[in-house]
mmCIF file of C-alpha atoms in Angstrom:
data_model
loop_
_atom_site.group_PDB
_atom_site.id
_atom_site.type_symbol
_atom_site.label_atom_id
_atom_site.label_comp_id
_atom_site.label_asym_id
_atom_site.label_seq_id
_atom_site.Cartn_x
_atom_site.Cartn_y
_atom_site.Cartn_z
ATOM 1 C CA MET A 1 -11.380 -8.234 38.028
ATOM 2 C CA SER A 2 -14.675 -9.871 38.912
ATOM 3 C CA THR A 3 -17.656 -8.882 36.748
ATOM 4 C CA LYS A 4 -20.126 -9.800 39.461
ATOM 5 C CA THR A 5 -22.130 -6.989 41.038
ATOM 6 C CA ILE A 6 -24.597 -6.623 43.891
ATOM 7 C CA LEU A 7 -27.407 -4.084 43.906
ATOM 8 C CA VAL A 8 -27.248 -1.651 46.817
ATOM 9 C CA LYS A 9 -31.000 -2.032 47.320
ATOM 10 C CA ASP A 10 -30.551 -5.798 47.842
ATOM 11 C CA LEU A 11 -27.855 -5.219 50.481
ATOM 12 C CA VAL A 12 -30.008 -2.587 52.189
ATOM 13 C CA LYS A 13 -32.995 -4.941 52.274
ATOM 14 C CA LYS A 14 -30.988 -7.910 53.561
ATOM 15 C CA PHE A 15 -29.511 -5.994 56.501
ATOM 16 C CA ASN A 16 -32.511 -3.717 57.104
ATOM 17 C CA LEU A 17 -30.506 -0.521 56.629
ATOM 18 C CA GLU A 18 -32.262 2.848 56.550
ATOM 19 C CA VAL A 19 -31.161 4.626 53.384
ATOM 20 C CA ASN A 20 -32.685 7.340 51.209
ATOM 21 C CA GLN A 21 -34.463 5.044 48.734
ATOM 22 C CA SER A 22 -34.815 7.747 46.051
ATOM 23 C CA ILE A 23 -31.008 7.919 45.745
ATOM 24 C CA ILE A 24 -30.353 4.164 45.539
ATOM 25 C CA GLY A 25 -31.958 3.352 42.194
ATOM 26 C CA GLU A 26 -30.069 0.527 40.464
ATOM 27 C CA ARG A 27 -26.729 1.519 41.972
ATOM 28 C CA GLN A 28 -24.273 -1.404 42.006
ATOM 29 C CA ILE A 29 -21.587 -2.610 44.399
ATOM 30 C CA ILE A 30 -18.565 -3.876 42.452
ATOM 31 C CA LYS A 31 -16.016 -4.408 45.261
ATOM 32 C CA PRO A 32 -15.995 -7.553 47.455
ATOM 33 C CA THR A 33 -14.802 -5.885 50.673
ATOM 34 C CA LEU A 34 -15.646 -2.980 52.952
ATOM 35 C CA THR A 35 -13.487 0.106 52.352
ATOM 36 C CA ARG A 36 -12.242 2.400 55.124
ATOM 37 C CA ALA A 37 -10.874 5.026 52.670
ATOM 38 C CA GLY A 38 -8.453 6.265 55.322
ATOM 39 C CA LEU A 39 -5.724 7.184 52.816
ATOM 40 C CA ALA A 40 -8.282 9.088 50.761
ATOM 41 C CA LEU A 41 -9.110 11.213 53.798
ATOM 42 C CA GLY A 42 -5.399 11.940 54.103
ATOM 43 C CA GLY A 43 -5.262 13.221 50.547
ATOM 44 C CA PHE A 44 -4.078 10.024 48.829
ATOM 45 C CA LEU A 45 -7.067 9.169 46.666
ATOM 46 C CA ASN A 46 -7.182 6.030 44.525
ATOM 47 C CA THR A 47 -10.335 6.281 42.452
ATOM 48 C CA HIS A 48 -10.200 2.532 41.746
ATOM 49 C CA ASP A 49 -10.679 1.842 45.476
ATOM 50 C CA ILE A 50 -13.644 4.200 45.808
ATOM 51 C CA LYS A 51 -15.947 3.756 42.817
ATOM 52 C CA GLY A 52 -18.635 1.148 43.441
ATOM 53 C CA SER A 53 -17.364 0.299 46.935
ATOM 54 C CA VAL A 54 -19.067 0.231 50.329
ATOM 55 C CA ILE A 55 -17.274 2.786 52.495
ATOM 56 C CA VAL A 56 -17.443 2.432 56.274
ATOM 57 C CA TRP A 57 -16.369 5.108 58.751
ATOM 58 C CA SER A 58 -16.299 4.633 62.505
ATOM 59 C CA THR A 59 -14.188 5.415 65.599
ATOM 60 C CA GLN A 60 -10.836 5.745 63.804
ATOM 61 C CA GLU A 61 -12.244 8.228 61.304
ATOM 62 C CA LYS A 62 -13.916 10.225 64.093
ATOM 63 C CA LYS A 63 -10.552 10.542 65.861
ATOM 64 C CA PHE A 64 -8.971 11.644 62.587
ATOM 65 C CA PHE A 65 -11.683 14.269 62.057
ATOM 66 C CA ASP A 66 -11.187 15.575 65.604
ATOM 67 C CA THR A 67 -7.387 15.664 65.287
ATOM 68 C CA VAL A 68 -7.100 17.272 61.861
ATOM 69 C CA GLY A 69 -10.237 19.361 62.044
ATOM 70 C CA PHE A 70 -13.310 18.427 60.066
ATOM 71 C CA ASP A 71 -13.334 21.635 58.012
ATOM 72 C CA ASN A 72 -9.749 20.950 56.897
ATOM 73 C CA ILE A 73 -10.686 17.658 55.210
ATOM 74 C CA ARG A 74 -14.126 18.588 53.921
ATOM 75 C CA GLY A 75 -12.629 18.782 50.421
ATOM 76 C CA GLU A 76 -11.264 15.221 50.669
ATOM 77 C CA ILE A 77 -14.682 13.923 51.745
ATOM 78 C CA GLU A 78 -16.358 15.670 48.816
ATOM 79 C CA LEU A 79 -13.738 14.235 46.456
ATOM 80 C CA ILE A 80 -14.535 10.737 47.742
ATOM 81 C CA PHE A 81 -18.228 11.312 47.027
ATOM 82 C CA LYS A 82 -17.452 12.665 43.545
ATOM 83 C CA ASN A 83 -15.827 9.295 42.760
ATOM 84 C CA GLU A 84 -19.173 7.571 43.338
ATOM 85 C CA PRO A 85 -18.942 4.994 46.120
ATOM 86 C CA ALA A 86 -21.936 2.664 46.052
ATOM 87 C CA LEU A 87 -22.837 3.255 49.706
ATOM 88 C CA VAL A 88 -21.447 5.046 52.759
ATOM 89 C CA ILE A 89 -22.081 3.519 56.195
ATOM 90 C CA MET A 90 -21.489 5.342 59.477
ATOM 91 C CA ALA A 91 -20.817 2.772 62.203
ATOM 92 C CA SER A 92 -21.569 3.247 65.904
ATOM 93 C CA GLY A 93 -18.256 5.000 66.627
ATOM 94 C CA MET A 94 -19.062 8.042 64.473
ATOM 95 C CA SER A 95 -20.259 11.158 66.328
ATOM 96 C CA ASP A 96 -23.654 12.718 65.578
ATOM 97 C CA LYS A 97 -21.997 16.039 64.699
ATOM 98 C CA HIS A 98 -19.721 14.590 62.022
ATOM 99 C CA ALA A 99 -22.361 12.174 60.754
ATOM 100 C CA GLU A 100 -24.843 14.977 60.135
ATOM 101 C CA VAL A 101 -22.380 16.948 57.993
ATOM 102 C CA ILE A 102 -21.375 13.824 56.045
ATOM 103 C CA LYS A 103 -25.039 13.062 55.454
ATOM 104 C CA LYS A 104 -25.565 16.505 53.907
ATOM 105 C CA LEU A 105 -22.532 16.058 51.658
ATOM 106 C CA ALA A 106 -23.720 12.591 50.633
ATOM 107 C CA ASN A 107 -27.156 13.964 49.711
ATOM 108 C CA LEU A 108 -25.503 16.788 47.771
ATOM 109 C CA HIS A 109 -23.658 14.247 45.614
ATOM 110 C CA ASN A 110 -26.547 11.717 45.486
ATOM 111 C CA ILE A 111 -24.612 9.048 47.399
ATOM 112 C CA PRO A 112 -26.650 6.553 49.494
ATOM 113 C CA TYR A 113 -25.857 6.966 53.174
ATOM 114 C CA CYS A 114 -26.891 5.273 56.397
ATOM 115 C CA ARG A 115 -26.080 5.066 60.083
ATOM 116 C CA THR A 116 -26.073 1.820 62.027
ATOM 117 C CA TRP A 117 -25.793 0.675 65.633
ATOM 118 C CA MET A 118 -23.191 -1.909 64.534
ATOM 119 C CA ASN A 119 -19.507 -1.385 65.284
ATOM 120 C CA MET A 120 -16.718 -2.226 62.838
ATOM 121 C CA ALA A 121 -16.345 -5.803 64.089
ATOM 122 C CA SER A 122 -20.064 -6.439 63.608
ATOM 123 C CA LEU A 123 -20.033 -4.871 60.148
ATOM 124 C CA HIS A 124 -17.105 -7.018 59.026
ATOM 125 C CA GLY A 125 -18.789 -10.122 60.465
ATOM 126 C CA SER A 126 -22.112 -9.422 58.738
ATOM 127 C CA ILE A 127 -21.943 -7.162 55.685
ATOM 128 C CA GLY A 128 -18.229 -7.835 55.098
ATOM 129 C CA SER A 129 -18.733 -11.606 55.178
ATOM 130 C CA TYR A 130 -21.779 -11.311 52.925
ATOM 131 C CA LEU A 131 -19.806 -9.383 50.291
ATOM 132 C CA LEU A 132 -16.954 -11.908 50.361
ATOM 133 C CA GLU A 133 -19.380 -14.795 49.951
ATOM 134 C CA GLU A 134 -21.334 -13.165 47.129
ATOM 135 C CA PHE A 135 -18.239 -12.159 45.161
ATOM 136 C CA ALA A 136 -16.354 -15.429 45.666
ATOM 137 C CA PRO A 137 -15.864 -17.501 42.460
ATOM 138 C CA SER A 138 -18.467 -20.248 42.309
ATOM 139 C CA TYR A 139 -19.758 -23.115 40.224
ATOM 140 C CA GLN A 140 -22.658 -25.553 40.417
ATOM 141 C CA ILE A 141 -22.566 -29.194 41.525
ATOM 142 C CA HIS A 142 -25.370 -31.722 41.114
ATOM 143 C CA GLY A 143 -26.231 -32.689 44.680
ATOM 144 C CA THR A 144 -28.262 -31.921 47.788
ATOM 145 C CA LEU A 145 -26.790 -30.117 50.793
ATOM 146 C CA VAL A 146 -28.165 -30.658 54.295
ATOM 147 C CA VAL A 147 -26.966 -29.803 57.790
ATOM 148 C CA ILE A 148 -26.872 -32.744 60.207
ATOM 149 C CA MET A 149 -25.974 -31.840 63.790
ATOM 150 C CA GLY A 150 -23.959 -28.868 62.601
ATOM 151 C CA LEU A 151 -22.136 -30.836 59.880
ATOM 152 C CA GLY A 152 -22.656 -29.761 56.271
ATOM 153 C CA VAL A 153 -23.323 -32.957 54.287
ATOM 154 C CA MET A 154 -23.551 -32.881 50.497
ATOM 155 C CA ILE A 155 -25.447 -35.905 49.182
ATOM 156 C CA MET A 156 -24.415 -36.925 45.668
ATOM 157 C CA GLY A 157 -25.439 -39.681 43.290
ATOM 158 C CA ASP A 158 -27.088 -40.363 39.949
ATOM 159 C CA SER A 159 -30.440 -38.768 39.144
ATOM 160 C CA GLY A 160 -33.340 -40.734 40.593
ATOM 161 C CA ILE A 161 -31.284 -42.563 43.198
ATOM 162 C CA GLY A 162 -33.131 -40.805 46.029
ATOM 163 C CA LYS A 163 -31.077 -37.820 47.184
ATOM 164 C CA SER A 164 -34.092 -35.545 47.614
ATOM 165 C CA GLU A 165 -36.161 -38.202 49.373
ATOM 166 C CA ALA A 166 -33.302 -38.795 51.825
ATOM 167 C CA ALA A 167 -33.069 -35.051 52.452
ATOM 168 C CA LEU A 168 -36.815 -34.853 53.093
ATOM 169 C CA GLU A 169 -36.606 -37.625 55.691
ATOM 170 C CA LEU A 170 -33.677 -35.873 57.348
ATOM 171 C CA ILE A 171 -35.674 -32.634 57.525
ATOM 172 C CA GLN A 172 -38.532 -34.542 59.152
ATOM 173 C CA LYS A 173 -36.010 -35.772 61.726
ATOM 174 C CA GLY A 174 -35.156 -32.173 62.609
ATOM 175 C CA HIS A 175 -32.146 -31.598 60.366
ATOM 176 C CA GLN A 176 -31.897 -28.684 57.922
ATOM 177 C CA LEU A 177 -31.879 -28.105 54.175
ATOM 178 C CA VAL A 178 -29.500 -25.751 52.403
ATOM 179 C CA THR A 179 -30.291 -26.690 48.811
ATOM 180 C CA ASP A 180 -31.753 -29.544 46.797
ATOM 181 C CA ASP A 181 -30.539 -30.917 43.453
ATOM 182 C CA ALA A 182 -28.060 -28.085 42.735
ATOM 183 C CA VAL A 183 -25.357 -26.712 45.044
ATOM 184 C CA ILE A 184 -23.587 -23.434 44.285
ATOM 185 C CA VAL A 185 -20.118 -23.904 45.796
ATOM 186 C CA SER A 186 -17.613 -21.164 46.612
ATOM 187 C CA GLN A 187 -14.232 -21.130 48.289
ATOM 188 C CA ILE A 188 -14.037 -18.519 51.052
ATOM 189 C CA GLY A 189 -10.630 -18.599 52.681
ATOM 190 C CA GLU A 190 -9.961 -22.236 53.503
ATOM 191 C CA LYS A 191 -13.652 -23.141 53.645
ATOM 192 C CA ILE A 192 -15.868 -24.569 50.919
ATOM 193 C CA VAL A 193 -19.354 -23.113 51.230
ATOM 194 C CA GLY A 194 -22.549 -24.279 49.532
ATOM 195 C CA ARG A 195 -25.799 -22.410 48.903
ATOM 196 C CA ALA A 196 -28.923 -22.689 46.786
ATOM 197 C CA PRO A 197 -29.506 -21.158 43.363
ATOM 198 C CA ARG A 198 -31.795 -18.157 43.737
ATOM 199 C CA ILE A 199 -34.643 -19.728 41.741
ATOM 200 C CA THR A 200 -34.891 -22.972 43.766
ATOM 201 C CA LYS A 201 -33.967 -21.614 47.207
ATOM 202 C CA ASN A 202 -36.062 -23.222 50.015
ATOM 203 C CA PHE A 203 -37.595 -25.745 47.586
ATOM 204 C CA LEU A 204 -37.143 -29.516 47.422
ATOM 205 C CA GLU A 205 -38.414 -31.706 44.597
ATOM 206 C CA ALA A 206 -39.774 -35.127 45.554
ATOM 207 C CA ARG A 207 -40.975 -37.650 43.015
ATOM 208 C CA GLY A 208 -44.764 -37.749 42.912
ATOM 209 C CA LEU A 209 -45.118 -34.606 45.030
ATOM 210 C CA GLY A 210 -43.388 -32.038 42.882
ATOM 211 C CA PHE A 211 -41.833 -29.004 44.535
ATOM 212 C CA ILE A 212 -42.192 -28.607 48.303
ATOM 213 C CA ASP A 213 -41.646 -25.218 49.951
ATOM 214 C CA ILE A 214 -39.652 -26.475 52.941
ATOM 215 C CA GLN A 215 -39.754 -23.153 54.782
ATOM 216 C CA SER A 216 -43.557 -22.907 54.521
ATOM 217 C CA VAL A 217 -44.191 -26.557 55.402
ATOM 218 C CA TYR A 218 -41.569 -27.139 58.113
ATOM 219 C CA GLY A 219 -40.784 -23.611 59.314
ATOM 220 C CA TYR A 220 -37.792 -21.294 59.272
ATOM 221 C CA ARG A 221 -35.665 -23.629 61.389
ATOM 222 C CA ALA A 222 -35.693 -26.227 58.612
ATOM 223 C CA ILE A 223 -33.765 -23.925 56.256
ATOM 224 C CA VAL A 224 -30.167 -22.653 56.279
ATOM 225 C CA ASP A 225 -29.116 -20.054 53.687
ATOM 226 C CA TYR A 226 -25.585 -21.438 53.280
ATOM 227 C CA HIS A 227 -23.194 -23.783 55.078
ATOM 228 C CA ASP A 228 -19.686 -25.189 54.949
ATOM 229 C CA ILE A 229 -19.419 -28.493 53.100
ATOM 230 C CA ASP A 230 -17.777 -30.782 55.656
ATOM 231 C CA LEU A 231 -18.621 -34.197 54.204
ATOM 232 C CA VAL A 232 -19.679 -35.676 50.872
ATOM 233 C CA VAL A 233 -21.896 -38.770 50.953
ATOM 234 C CA LYS A 234 -22.076 -40.463 47.560
ATOM 235 C CA LEU A 235 -24.981 -42.833 46.982
ATOM 236 C CA THR A 236 -24.147 -45.564 44.476
ATOM 237 C CA ASP A 237 -26.195 -48.390 42.994
ATOM 238 C CA PHE A 238 -25.594 -51.555 45.018
ATOM 239 C CA LYS A 239 -25.639 -53.748 41.891
ATOM 240 C CA GLU A 240 -23.151 -51.627 39.965
ATOM 241 C CA ASN A 241 -20.708 -50.846 42.770
ATOM 242 C CA ASN A 242 -18.787 -53.925 43.894
ATOM 243 C CA ASP A 243 -15.688 -51.986 44.871
ATOM 244 C CA PHE A 244 -17.009 -49.724 47.620
ATOM 245 C CA ASP A 245 -15.031 -48.953 50.778
ATOM 246 C CA ARG A 246 -16.527 -51.683 52.965
ATOM 247 C CA LEU A 247 -14.440 -50.977 56.094
ATOM 248 C CA GLY A 248 -14.143 -47.230 55.650
ATOM 249 C CA ASN A 249 -10.345 -47.362 55.741
ATOM 250 C CA LYS A 250 -9.483 -45.841 52.351
ATOM 251 C CA ASN A 251 -9.691 -42.178 53.427
ATOM 252 C CA LEU A 252 -11.643 -41.164 50.351
ATOM 253 C CA HIS A 253 -11.955 -37.491 49.381
ATOM 254 C CA TYR A 254 -13.963 -35.339 46.992
ATOM 255 C CA GLN A 255 -12.042 -32.347 45.643
ATOM 256 C CA ILE A 256 -13.631 -28.899 45.322
ATOM 257 C CA TYR A 257 -11.224 -26.192 44.196
ATOM 258 C CA ASN A 258 -8.027 -27.043 46.118
ATOM 259 C CA ALA A 259 -9.838 -28.506 49.128
ATOM 260 C CA LYS A 260 -10.270 -32.228 49.741
ATOM 261 C CA ILE A 261 -13.596 -32.964 51.437
ATOM 262 C CA PRO A 262 -13.979 -36.307 53.277
ATOM 263 C CA LEU A 263 -16.036 -38.719 51.154
ATOM 264 C CA ILE A 264 -18.127 -41.692 52.252
ATOM 265 C CA GLU A 265 -19.649 -43.975 49.607
ATOM 266 C CA ILE A 266 -22.862 -45.792 50.481
ATOM 267 C CA PRO A 267 -24.185 -48.534 48.151
ATOM 268 C CA VAL A 268 -27.991 -48.424 48.116
ATOM 269 C CA LYS A 269 -30.901 -50.262 46.555
ATOM 270 C CA ALA A 270 -33.508 -48.196 44.745
ATOM 271 C CA GLY A 271 -36.804 -47.787 46.564
ATOM 272 C CA ARG A 272 -35.384 -48.219 50.048
ATOM 273 C CA SER A 273 -35.035 -45.571 52.736
ATOM 274 C CA PHE A 274 -31.444 -44.673 53.505
ATOM 275 C CA ALA A 275 -31.749 -41.334 55.326
ATOM 276 C CA SER A 276 -30.605 -43.111 58.494
ATOM 277 C CA LEU A 277 -27.442 -44.256 56.690
ATOM 278 C CA VAL A 278 -26.656 -40.654 55.708
ATOM 279 C CA GLU A 279 -27.281 -39.592 59.300
ATOM 280 C CA ALA A 280 -24.982 -42.371 60.531
ATOM 281 C CA ALA A 281 -22.285 -41.274 58.066
ATOM 282 C CA ALA A 282 -22.486 -37.761 59.528
ATOM 283 C CA ASN A 283 -22.114 -39.157 63.049
ATOM 284 C CA VAL A 284 -19.077 -41.194 61.990
ATOM 285 C CA GLN A 285 -17.466 -38.104 60.472
ATOM 286 C CA ILE A 286 -18.163 -36.040 63.606
ATOM 287 C CA LEU A 287 -16.346 -38.701 65.646
ATOM 288 C CA ARG A 288 -13.444 -38.718 63.169
ATOM 289 C CA ASN A 289 -13.202 -34.944 63.474
ATOM 290 C CA GLN A 290 -12.815 -35.492 67.213
ATOM 291 C CA GLY A 291 -10.040 -38.029 66.642
ATOM 292 C CA VAL A 292 -12.167 -41.134 67.189
ATOM 293 C CA ASP A 293 -12.219 -43.783 64.429
ATOM 294 C CA PRO A 294 -14.187 -47.033 65.017
ATOM 295 C CA LEU A 295 -11.713 -48.976 62.869
ATOM 296 C CA ASP A 296 -8.827 -47.865 65.099
ATOM 297 C CA VAL A 297 -10.749 -49.061 68.158
ATOM 298 C CA ILE A 298 -11.236 -52.499 66.577
ATOM 299 C CA ARG A 299 -7.548 -52.689 65.654
ATOM 300 C CA GLU A 300 -6.553 -51.873 69.226
ATOM 301 C CA ARG A 301 -8.868 -54.574 70.524
ATOM 302 C CA THR A 302 -7.384 -57.066 68.066
ATOM 303 C CA VAL A 303 -3.908 -56.363 69.408
ATOM 304 C CA SER A 304 -4.814 -56.307 73.102
ATOM 305 C CA GLU A 305 -7.459 -59.045 72.999
ATOM 306 C CA PRO A 306 -6.594 -61.352 70.053
ATOM 307 C CA ASN A 307 -9.130 -63.951 71.156
#
């Protein structure tokens, strides 16, 4: 079982939830998914599913309360609270009448409680996705992650080769930064997602300038909290790399977990600007994703127009 935890107060702050702050304290979330606790309401309680989880009740639970009779399952609700869920959320489908009683029971057992305008789909898409991302296994890669026209591009290469400087130029062109120098990567479903370490989030280090607060200097639009890694661009020293993929026909990949990310190697000379080359690599990959490969076009021309 994962040892990672999330503080309830951090979740509440991130999603602007209104919760009794005096109850929250240092309470921790230890489960990576939202819990409906439907079986528990029916009398089949698994304490492992309840303790430290975020419980969400909405339209289905309201119908159950109305059908069975709220007073008949009051004991089950109290038993759920006695097993210490981290937080109870009432979604938009819950009636005011039932929500008010549940609120009183939650306060009685010192369980954080809130109501929200969001329905279940919205909760799964926001809070549910956030929990999955935070609890997903992760490790750190030396690189810089930017978003170029919606494509997540991780720039890799030896220290001092110019990854951060390239990222800074790309930001000045209107592209976005996810993280500089260190990428925390996680696998969420079939996607590989990258984000910044908490300490260096929003910062980029450029030689001679030190740390630059990208959000303060270039605005909120210049920053993305996390993004899929769709392409890896590896910068290599032009003098040392004589075996690079000159025609781009080797279908190179960079493996993260069990996923193979398309890889493009670009030989560079120190001291030169190559942000435009990274941008061009992103454009090439976007075309490939659409089924268009420049090399295939040239091959077709060679066959149809040999002269």
